[in-house]
Amino acid sequence: MFINAALRSDALRAWPLLPVPSEADASALVIAAREPVTPDLLAEGRLYRVETGCLALCRQVDAERRQILDIVGPGRLIDQGLANRLPCQIVAFAPTRLAPVDAPSIGLEALAAAHQQVMLDRALGHLTRLGRLGAGERVAEALLDLAGQYAPQACFKGEGSEAFPFHLSRGDLADWLGLTLETVSRCMSRLKQDGVIDFGKGPSLTVLDRAALTEIARGSRKLQALYAPRQAG
């Protein structure tokens, strides 16, 4: 299936992580894992860069169901206006450091505009992902998305493989991709069995075969026997 690049998670990689210099700042915020980032934590009129960690934009559908709208990794920006405008919570999925961006006002405006374009591209891509892609494609795209966001922090383990921090549980992936926990687990297990990914120690994941993962995300390669019953051994 062909989808315009602007409507895919590829759009994030087409927009390089915003080039904000990172320096130690006593006014940086550290958010504990699974804690919300409320508007009152953010200074009015300031942009904050995610230096480390992972944020998720979460909306509670009802008492039992949650929808994750986006995952925000290192290099991405948030501000008080975003926290106020969006009808959702911003939650840290790992200990997260937010550093204020120190730039002239014109520079801040340009960064904010670029960030809003990234958010729009990703929102359109996510709509396409949920509406038109199969389960295997969605999971593969999500893993490529996360690898793209964490690429600057990735550790390369030989030709074609890359490891990166993986802060989402399978339940988090299910809530992000509009799938059941069982389906996500089957997809992840199949990708591991096929030698496409592997799980590292702690919160990390290794992409062993990016080309194969990309083919699965684009629908030109299927996860074979994803729902096939186990054969008696």
PDB file of C-alpha atoms in Angstrom:
ATOM      1  CA  MET A   1       0.000   0.000   0.000  1.00  0.00           C
ATOM      2  CA  PHE A   2       1.386   3.411  -0.944  1.00  0.00           C
ATOM      3  CA  ILE A   3       0.742   6.327   1.368  1.00  0.00           C
ATOM      4  CA  ASN A   4       2.110   9.807   0.815  1.00  0.00           C
ATOM      5  CA  ALA A   5       5.170  10.291   3.016  1.00  0.00           C
ATOM      6  CA  ALA A   6       3.623  13.349   4.676  1.00  0.00           C
ATOM      7  CA  LEU A   7       0.862  11.109   6.020  1.00  0.00           C
ATOM      8  CA  ARG A   8       3.155   8.457   7.454  1.00  0.00           C
ATOM      9  CA  SER A   9       5.408   8.262  10.482  1.00  0.00           C
ATOM     10  CA  ASP A  10       8.205   8.800   7.911  1.00  0.00           C
ATOM     11  CA  ALA A  11       7.259  12.485   8.083  1.00  0.00           C
ATOM     12  CA  LEU A  12       9.060  12.794  11.410  1.00  0.00           C
ATOM     13  CA  ARG A  13      12.310  11.608   9.866  1.00  0.00           C
ATOM     14  CA  ALA A  14      11.798  14.104   7.035  1.00  0.00           C
ATOM     15  CA  TRP A  15      11.745  16.807   9.729  1.00  0.00           C
ATOM     16  CA  PRO A  16      15.073  16.505  11.607  1.00  0.00           C
ATOM     17  CA  LEU A  17      14.890  16.732  15.368  1.00  0.00           C
ATOM     18  CA  LEU A  18      14.696  20.417  16.122  1.00  0.00           C
ATOM     19  CA  PRO A  19      18.234  21.805  16.481  1.00  0.00           C
ATOM     20  CA  VAL A  20      18.020  23.248  19.966  1.00  0.00           C
ATOM     21  CA  PRO A  21      21.356  23.403  21.811  1.00  0.00           C
ATOM     22  CA  SER A  22      21.311  21.378  25.006  1.00  0.00           C
ATOM     23  CA  GLU A  23      23.091  22.784  28.041  1.00  0.00           C
ATOM     24  CA  ALA A  24      22.774  22.085  31.731  1.00  0.00           C
ATOM     25  CA  ASP A  25      20.086  24.344  33.146  1.00  0.00           C
ATOM     26  CA  ALA A  26      19.126  24.681  36.783  1.00  0.00           C
ATOM     27  CA  SER A  27      15.570  25.497  35.680  1.00  0.00           C
ATOM     28  CA  ALA A  28      15.168  22.184  33.842  1.00  0.00           C
ATOM     29  CA  LEU A  29      12.240  20.046  34.968  1.00  0.00           C
ATOM     30  CA  VAL A  30      12.504  16.361  35.838  1.00  0.00           C
ATOM     31  CA  ILE A  31       9.256  14.422  35.620  1.00  0.00           C
ATOM     32  CA  ALA A  32       8.997  11.021  37.304  1.00  0.00           C
ATOM     33  CA  ALA A  33       7.794   8.017  35.335  1.00  0.00           C
ATOM     34  CA  ARG A  34       3.999   7.801  34.960  1.00  0.00           C
ATOM     35  CA  GLU A  35       3.554  11.324  36.328  1.00  0.00           C
ATOM     36  CA  PRO A  36       1.589  13.983  34.380  1.00  0.00           C
ATOM     37  CA  VAL A  37       3.059  17.186  32.997  1.00  0.00           C
ATOM     38  CA  THR A  38       0.449  19.724  34.064  1.00  0.00           C
ATOM     39  CA  PRO A  39       0.280  23.267  32.610  1.00  0.00           C
ATOM     40  CA  ASP A  40       1.233  24.812  35.951  1.00  0.00           C
ATOM     41  CA  LEU A  41       4.640  23.091  35.782  1.00  0.00           C
ATOM     42  CA  LEU A  42       5.527  24.967  32.596  1.00  0.00           C
ATOM     43  CA  ALA A  43       6.382  28.664  32.568  1.00  0.00           C
ATOM     44  CA  GLU A  44       4.123  30.797  30.389  1.00  0.00           C
ATOM     45  CA  GLY A  45       5.666  31.773  27.057  1.00  0.00           C
ATOM     46  CA  ARG A  46       8.554  29.277  27.285  1.00  0.00           C
ATOM     47  CA  LEU A  47       9.361  26.305  25.086  1.00  0.00           C
ATOM     48  CA  TYR A  48      10.725  23.144  26.657  1.00  0.00           C
ATOM     49  CA  ARG A  49      12.833  20.552  24.867  1.00  0.00           C
ATOM     50  CA  VAL A  50      12.622  16.876  25.820  1.00  0.00           C
ATOM     51  CA  GLU A  51      16.255  16.079  26.574  1.00  0.00           C
ATOM     52  CA  THR A  52      15.825  12.528  27.833  1.00  0.00           C
ATOM     53  CA  GLY A  53      12.892  10.251  28.551  1.00  0.00           C
ATOM     54  CA  CYS A  54       9.520   9.848  26.926  1.00  0.00           C
ATOM     55  CA  LEU A  55       6.221  11.728  26.997  1.00  0.00           C
ATOM     56  CA  ALA A  56       2.841  10.490  25.781  1.00  0.00           C
ATOM     57  CA  LEU A  57      -0.265  12.466  24.865  1.00  0.00           C
ATOM     58  CA  CYS A  58      -3.055  10.418  26.468  1.00  0.00           C
ATOM     59  CA  ARG A  59      -6.832  10.744  26.348  1.00  0.00           C
ATOM     60  CA  GLN A  60      -9.083   8.721  28.638  1.00  0.00           C
ATOM     61  CA  VAL A  61     -12.033   7.442  26.591  1.00  0.00           C
ATOM     62  CA  ASP A  62     -13.893   6.023  29.591  1.00  0.00           C
ATOM     63  CA  ALA A  63     -13.103   4.332  32.899  1.00  0.00           C
ATOM     64  CA  GLU A  64     -11.383   1.409  31.154  1.00  0.00           C
ATOM     65  CA  ARG A  65     -10.220   2.659  27.761  1.00  0.00           C
ATOM     66  CA  ARG A  66      -7.385   5.024  26.933  1.00  0.00           C
ATOM     67  CA  GLN A  67      -6.114   6.393  23.607  1.00  0.00           C
ATOM     68  CA  ILE A  68      -2.505   7.478  23.164  1.00  0.00           C
ATOM     69  CA  LEU A  69      -2.406  10.227  20.541  1.00  0.00           C
ATOM     70  CA  ASP A  70       1.364  10.636  20.189  1.00  0.00           C
ATOM     71  CA  ILE A  71       4.711   9.694  21.681  1.00  0.00           C
ATOM     72  CA  VAL A  72       7.109  12.605  22.230  1.00  0.00           C
ATOM     73  CA  GLY A  73      10.794  11.695  22.359  1.00  0.00           C
ATOM     74  CA  PRO A  74      14.099  13.577  22.695  1.00  0.00           C
ATOM     75  CA  GLY A  75      14.427  16.732  20.602  1.00  0.00           C
ATOM     76  CA  ARG A  76      10.691  17.412  20.509  1.00  0.00           C
ATOM     77  CA  LEU A  77       9.163  20.506  22.120  1.00  0.00           C
ATOM     78  CA  ILE A  78       6.238  21.201  24.415  1.00  0.00           C
ATOM     79  CA  ASP A  79       4.908  24.375  25.997  1.00  0.00           C
ATOM     80  CA  GLN A  80       2.151  25.531  28.316  1.00  0.00           C
ATOM     81  CA  GLY A  81      -0.064  26.420  25.353  1.00  0.00           C
ATOM     82  CA  LEU A  82       0.094  22.845  24.068  1.00  0.00           C
ATOM     83  CA  ALA A  83      -0.774  21.494  27.493  1.00  0.00           C
ATOM     84  CA  ASN A  84      -3.743  23.877  27.720  1.00  0.00           C
ATOM     85  CA  ARG A  85      -5.049  23.412  24.158  1.00  0.00           C
ATOM     86  CA  LEU A  86      -5.037  19.659  23.816  1.00  0.00           C
ATOM     87  CA  PRO A  87      -7.962  17.747  25.343  1.00  0.00           C
ATOM     88  CA  CYS A  88      -5.608  15.169  26.802  1.00  0.00           C
ATOM     89  CA  GLN A  89      -2.948  14.609  29.435  1.00  0.00           C
ATOM     90  CA  ILE A  90       0.800  14.736  28.880  1.00  0.00           C
ATOM     91  CA  VAL A  91       2.266  11.818  30.841  1.00  0.00           C
ATOM     92  CA  ALA A  92       5.895  10.773  31.304  1.00  0.00           C
ATOM     93  CA  PHE A  93       6.407   7.115  30.355  1.00  0.00           C
ATOM     94  CA  ALA A  94       9.950   7.243  31.778  1.00  0.00           C
ATOM     95  CA  PRO A  95      11.897   9.686  33.954  1.00  0.00           C
ATOM     96  CA  THR A  96      11.948  12.719  31.658  1.00  0.00           C
ATOM     97  CA  ARG A  97      14.054  15.867  31.650  1.00  0.00           C
ATOM     98  CA  LEU A  98      12.579  19.024  30.102  1.00  0.00           C
ATOM     99  CA  ALA A  99      15.008  21.878  29.465  1.00  0.00           C
ATOM    100  CA  PRO A 100      13.834  25.432  28.722  1.00  0.00           C
ATOM    101  CA  VAL A 101      14.883  26.614  25.269  1.00  0.00           C
ATOM    102  CA  ASP A 102      17.039  29.728  25.434  1.00  0.00           C
ATOM    103  CA  ALA A 103      16.671  31.634  22.158  1.00  0.00           C
ATOM    104  CA  PRO A 104      15.648  35.111  20.934  1.00  0.00           C
ATOM    105  CA  SER A 105      11.902  35.620  20.636  1.00  0.00           C
ATOM    106  CA  ILE A 106      12.031  35.403  16.824  1.00  0.00           C
ATOM    107  CA  GLY A 107      13.920  32.135  17.101  1.00  0.00           C
ATOM    108  CA  LEU A 108      11.378  30.779  19.552  1.00  0.00           C
ATOM    109  CA  GLU A 109       8.547  31.661  17.186  1.00  0.00           C
ATOM    110  CA  ALA A 110      10.268  29.809  14.337  1.00  0.00           C
ATOM    111  CA  LEU A 111      10.879  26.763  16.529  1.00  0.00           C
ATOM    112  CA  ALA A 112       7.268  26.778  17.723  1.00  0.00           C
ATOM    113  CA  ALA A 113       6.005  26.959  14.134  1.00  0.00           C
ATOM    114  CA  ALA A 114       8.271  24.090  13.044  1.00  0.00           C
ATOM    115  CA  HIS A 115       7.132  22.044  16.023  1.00  0.00           C
ATOM    116  CA  GLN A 116       3.475  22.650  15.217  1.00  0.00           C
ATOM    117  CA  GLN A 117       4.097  21.413  11.668  1.00  0.00           C
ATOM    118  CA  VAL A 118       5.704  18.243  13.030  1.00  0.00           C
ATOM    119  CA  MET A 119       2.704  17.709  15.304  1.00  0.00           C
ATOM    120  CA  LEU A 120       0.289  18.196  12.402  1.00  0.00           C
ATOM    121  CA  ASP A 121       2.194  15.808  10.112  1.00  0.00           C
ATOM    122  CA  ARG A 122       2.280  13.190  12.844  1.00  0.00           C
ATOM    123  CA  ALA A 123      -1.427  13.584  13.626  1.00  0.00           C
ATOM    124  CA  LEU A 124      -2.309  13.071   9.948  1.00  0.00           C
ATOM    125  CA  GLY A 125       0.019  10.095   9.772  1.00  0.00           C
ATOM    126  CA  HIS A 126      -1.564   8.556  12.849  1.00  0.00           C
ATOM    127  CA  LEU A 127      -5.054   8.919  11.375  1.00  0.00           C
ATOM    128  CA  THR A 128      -3.871   7.058   8.285  1.00  0.00           C
ATOM    129  CA  ARG A 129      -2.194   4.399  10.402  1.00  0.00           C
ATOM    130  CA  LEU A 130      -5.331   3.728  12.416  1.00  0.00           C
ATOM    131  CA  GLY A 131      -7.714   3.884   9.481  1.00  0.00           C
ATOM    132  CA  ARG A 132      -5.908   2.023   6.710  1.00  0.00           C
ATOM    133  CA  LEU A 133      -3.064  -0.129   8.006  1.00  0.00           C
ATOM    134  CA  GLY A 134      -3.203  -3.711   9.248  1.00  0.00           C
ATOM    135  CA  ALA A 135      -1.972  -4.805  12.674  1.00  0.00           C
ATOM    136  CA  GLY A 136       1.499  -5.846  11.528  1.00  0.00           C
ATOM    137  CA  GLU A 137       1.948  -2.632   9.563  1.00  0.00           C
ATOM    138  CA  ARG A 138       0.919  -0.515  12.532  1.00  0.00           C
ATOM    139  CA  VAL A 139       3.330  -2.217  14.931  1.00  0.00           C
ATOM    140  CA  ALA A 140       6.192  -2.056  12.424  1.00  0.00           C
ATOM    141  CA  GLU A 141       5.534   1.647  11.744  1.00  0.00           C
ATOM    142  CA  ALA A 142       5.429   2.393  15.463  1.00  0.00           C
ATOM    143  CA  LEU A 143       8.804   0.720  16.018  1.00  0.00           C
ATOM    144  CA  LEU A 144      10.316   2.642  13.097  1.00  0.00           C
ATOM    145  CA  ASP A 145       8.808   5.835  14.515  1.00  0.00           C
ATOM    146  CA  LEU A 146      10.392   5.220  17.920  1.00  0.00           C
ATOM    147  CA  ALA A 147      13.729   4.279  16.377  1.00  0.00           C
ATOM    148  CA  GLY A 148      13.607   7.543  14.409  1.00  0.00           C
ATOM    149  CA  GLN A 149      12.886   9.622  17.500  1.00  0.00           C
ATOM    150  CA  TYR A 150      15.610   7.956  19.559  1.00  0.00           C
ATOM    151  CA  ALA A 151      18.171   7.632  16.737  1.00  0.00           C
ATOM    152  CA  PRO A 152      20.541  10.263  18.200  1.00  0.00           C
ATOM    153  CA  GLN A 153      20.730   8.168  21.379  1.00  0.00           C
ATOM    154  CA  ALA A 154      20.862   4.792  19.605  1.00  0.00           C
ATOM    155  CA  CYS A 155      23.667   2.300  20.099  1.00  0.00           C
ATOM    156  CA  PHE A 156      24.604   0.450  16.922  1.00  0.00           C
ATOM    157  CA  LYS A 157      25.381  -3.229  17.296  1.00  0.00           C
ATOM    158  CA  GLY A 158      26.830  -4.284  13.986  1.00  0.00           C
ATOM    159  CA  GLU A 159      25.739  -3.638  10.431  1.00  0.00           C
ATOM    160  CA  GLY A 160      22.033  -2.967  10.023  1.00  0.00           C
ATOM    161  CA  SER A 161      21.104  -3.258  13.704  1.00  0.00           C
ATOM    162  CA  GLU A 162      20.341  -0.510  16.198  1.00  0.00           C
ATOM    163  CA  ALA A 163      19.278  -0.456  19.826  1.00  0.00           C
ATOM    164  CA  PHE A 164      17.268   2.328  21.423  1.00  0.00           C
ATOM    165  CA  PRO A 165      15.429   3.050  24.685  1.00  0.00           C
ATOM    166  CA  PHE A 166      11.991   1.441  24.597  1.00  0.00           C
ATOM    167  CA  HIS A 167       9.728   2.966  27.225  1.00  0.00           C
ATOM    168  CA  LEU A 168       6.340   1.614  26.102  1.00  0.00           C
ATOM    169  CA  SER A 169       4.701  -1.522  27.440  1.00  0.00           C
ATOM    170  CA  ARG A 170       2.724  -3.708  25.063  1.00  0.00           C
ATOM    171  CA  GLY A 171      -0.400  -2.227  26.635  1.00  0.00           C
ATOM    172  CA  ASP A 172       0.890   1.254  25.777  1.00  0.00           C
ATOM    173  CA  LEU A 173       1.490   0.154  22.182  1.00  0.00           C
ATOM    174  CA  ALA A 174      -2.041  -1.247  22.024  1.00  0.00           C
ATOM    175  CA  ASP A 175      -3.504   2.045  23.238  1.00  0.00           C
ATOM    176  CA  TRP A 176      -1.388   3.981  20.726  1.00  0.00           C
ATOM    177  CA  LEU A 177      -2.163   1.759  17.748  1.00  0.00           C
ATOM    178  CA  GLY A 178      -5.837   0.987  18.386  1.00  0.00           C
ATOM    179  CA  LEU A 179      -5.130  -2.738  18.787  1.00  0.00           C
ATOM    180  CA  THR A 180      -5.737  -5.307  21.491  1.00  0.00           C
ATOM    181  CA  LEU A 181      -2.969  -6.316  23.877  1.00  0.00           C
ATOM    182  CA  GLU A 182      -3.103  -9.854  22.475  1.00  0.00           C
ATOM    183  CA  THR A 183      -2.616  -8.642  18.891  1.00  0.00           C
ATOM    184  CA  VAL A 184       0.342  -6.436  19.828  1.00  0.00           C
ATOM    185  CA  SER A 185       1.932  -9.327  21.736  1.00  0.00           C
ATOM    186  CA  ARG A 186       1.523 -11.629  18.743  1.00  0.00           C
ATOM    187  CA  CYS A 187       3.039  -9.077  16.381  1.00  0.00           C
ATOM    188  CA  MET A 188       6.016  -8.406  18.646  1.00  0.00           C
ATOM    189  CA  SER A 189       6.603 -12.119  19.180  1.00  0.00           C
ATOM    190  CA  ARG A 190       6.434 -12.801  15.442  1.00  0.00           C
ATOM    191  CA  LEU A 191       8.886  -9.975  14.691  1.00  0.00           C
ATOM    192  CA  LYS A 192      11.279 -11.469  17.223  1.00  0.00           C
ATOM    193  CA  GLN A 193      10.845 -15.000  15.864  1.00  0.00           C
ATOM    194  CA  ASP A 194      11.514 -13.738  12.334  1.00  0.00           C
ATOM    195  CA  GLY A 195      14.760 -12.073  13.446  1.00  0.00           C
ATOM    196  CA  VAL A 196      13.536  -8.560  12.751  1.00  0.00           C
ATOM    197  CA  ILE A 197      13.774  -7.237  16.335  1.00  0.00           C
ATOM    198  CA  ASP A 198      15.112  -8.374  19.680  1.00  0.00           C
ATOM    199  CA  PHE A 199      14.540  -7.286  23.247  1.00  0.00           C
ATOM    200  CA  GLY A 200      17.483  -6.009  25.260  1.00  0.00           C
ATOM    201  CA  LYS A 201      18.110  -5.868  28.965  1.00  0.00           C
ATOM    202  CA  GLY A 202      16.041  -3.219  30.664  1.00  0.00           C
ATOM    203  CA  PRO A 203      13.840  -0.842  28.657  1.00  0.00           C
ATOM    204  CA  SER A 204      15.501  -1.283  25.266  1.00  0.00           C
ATOM    205  CA  LEU A 205      14.737  -2.793  21.886  1.00  0.00           C
ATOM    206  CA  THR A 206      17.054  -3.667  19.000  1.00  0.00           C
ATOM    207  CA  VAL A 207      16.047  -3.446  15.364  1.00  0.00           C
ATOM    208  CA  LEU A 208      18.044  -6.250  13.760  1.00  0.00           C
ATOM    209  CA  ASP A 209      16.719  -5.828  10.215  1.00  0.00           C
ATOM    210  CA  ARG A 210      15.498  -2.314   9.419  1.00  0.00           C
ATOM    211  CA  ALA A 211      14.879  -3.184   5.759  1.00  0.00           C
ATOM    212  CA  ALA A 212      12.526  -6.014   6.719  1.00  0.00           C
ATOM    213  CA  LEU A 213      10.761  -3.849   9.300  1.00  0.00           C
ATOM    214  CA  THR A 214      10.280  -1.137   6.666  1.00  0.00           C
ATOM    215  CA  GLU A 215       8.849  -3.649   4.196  1.00  0.00           C
ATOM    216  CA  ILE A 216       6.357  -4.817   6.822  1.00  0.00           C
ATOM    217  CA  ALA A 217       5.387  -1.220   7.649  1.00  0.00           C
ATOM    218  CA  ARG A 218       4.753  -0.488   3.961  1.00  0.00           C
ATOM    219  CA  GLY A 219       2.703  -3.647   3.428  1.00  0.00           C
ATOM    220  CA  SER A 220       5.093  -5.246   0.925  1.00  0.00           C
ATOM    221  CA  ARG A 221       5.931  -8.010   3.403  1.00  0.00           C
ATOM    222  CA  LYS A 222       3.480  -9.708   5.747  1.00  0.00           C
ATOM    223  CA  LEU A 223       3.931 -11.170   9.191  1.00  0.00           C
ATOM    224  CA  GLN A 224       3.324 -14.776   8.253  1.00  0.00           C
ATOM    225  CA  ALA A 225       0.887 -16.934  10.210  1.00  0.00           C
ATOM    226  CA  LEU A 226       0.231 -14.138  12.696  1.00  0.00           C
ATOM    227  CA  TYR A 227      -3.047 -15.656  13.751  1.00  0.00           C
ATOM    228  CA  ALA A 228      -2.330 -19.271  12.875  1.00  0.00           C
ATOM    229  CA  PRO A 229      -2.911 -21.801  15.684  1.00  0.00           C
ATOM    230  CA  ARG A 230       0.157 -23.388  17.183  1.00  0.00           C
ATOM    231  CA  GLN A 231       1.059 -26.769  15.779  1.00  0.00           C
ATOM    232  CA  ALA A 232       1.314 -29.646  18.181  1.00  0.00           C
ATOM    233  CA  GLY A 233       4.963 -30.302  18.908  1.00  0.00           C
TER     234      GLY A 233
END
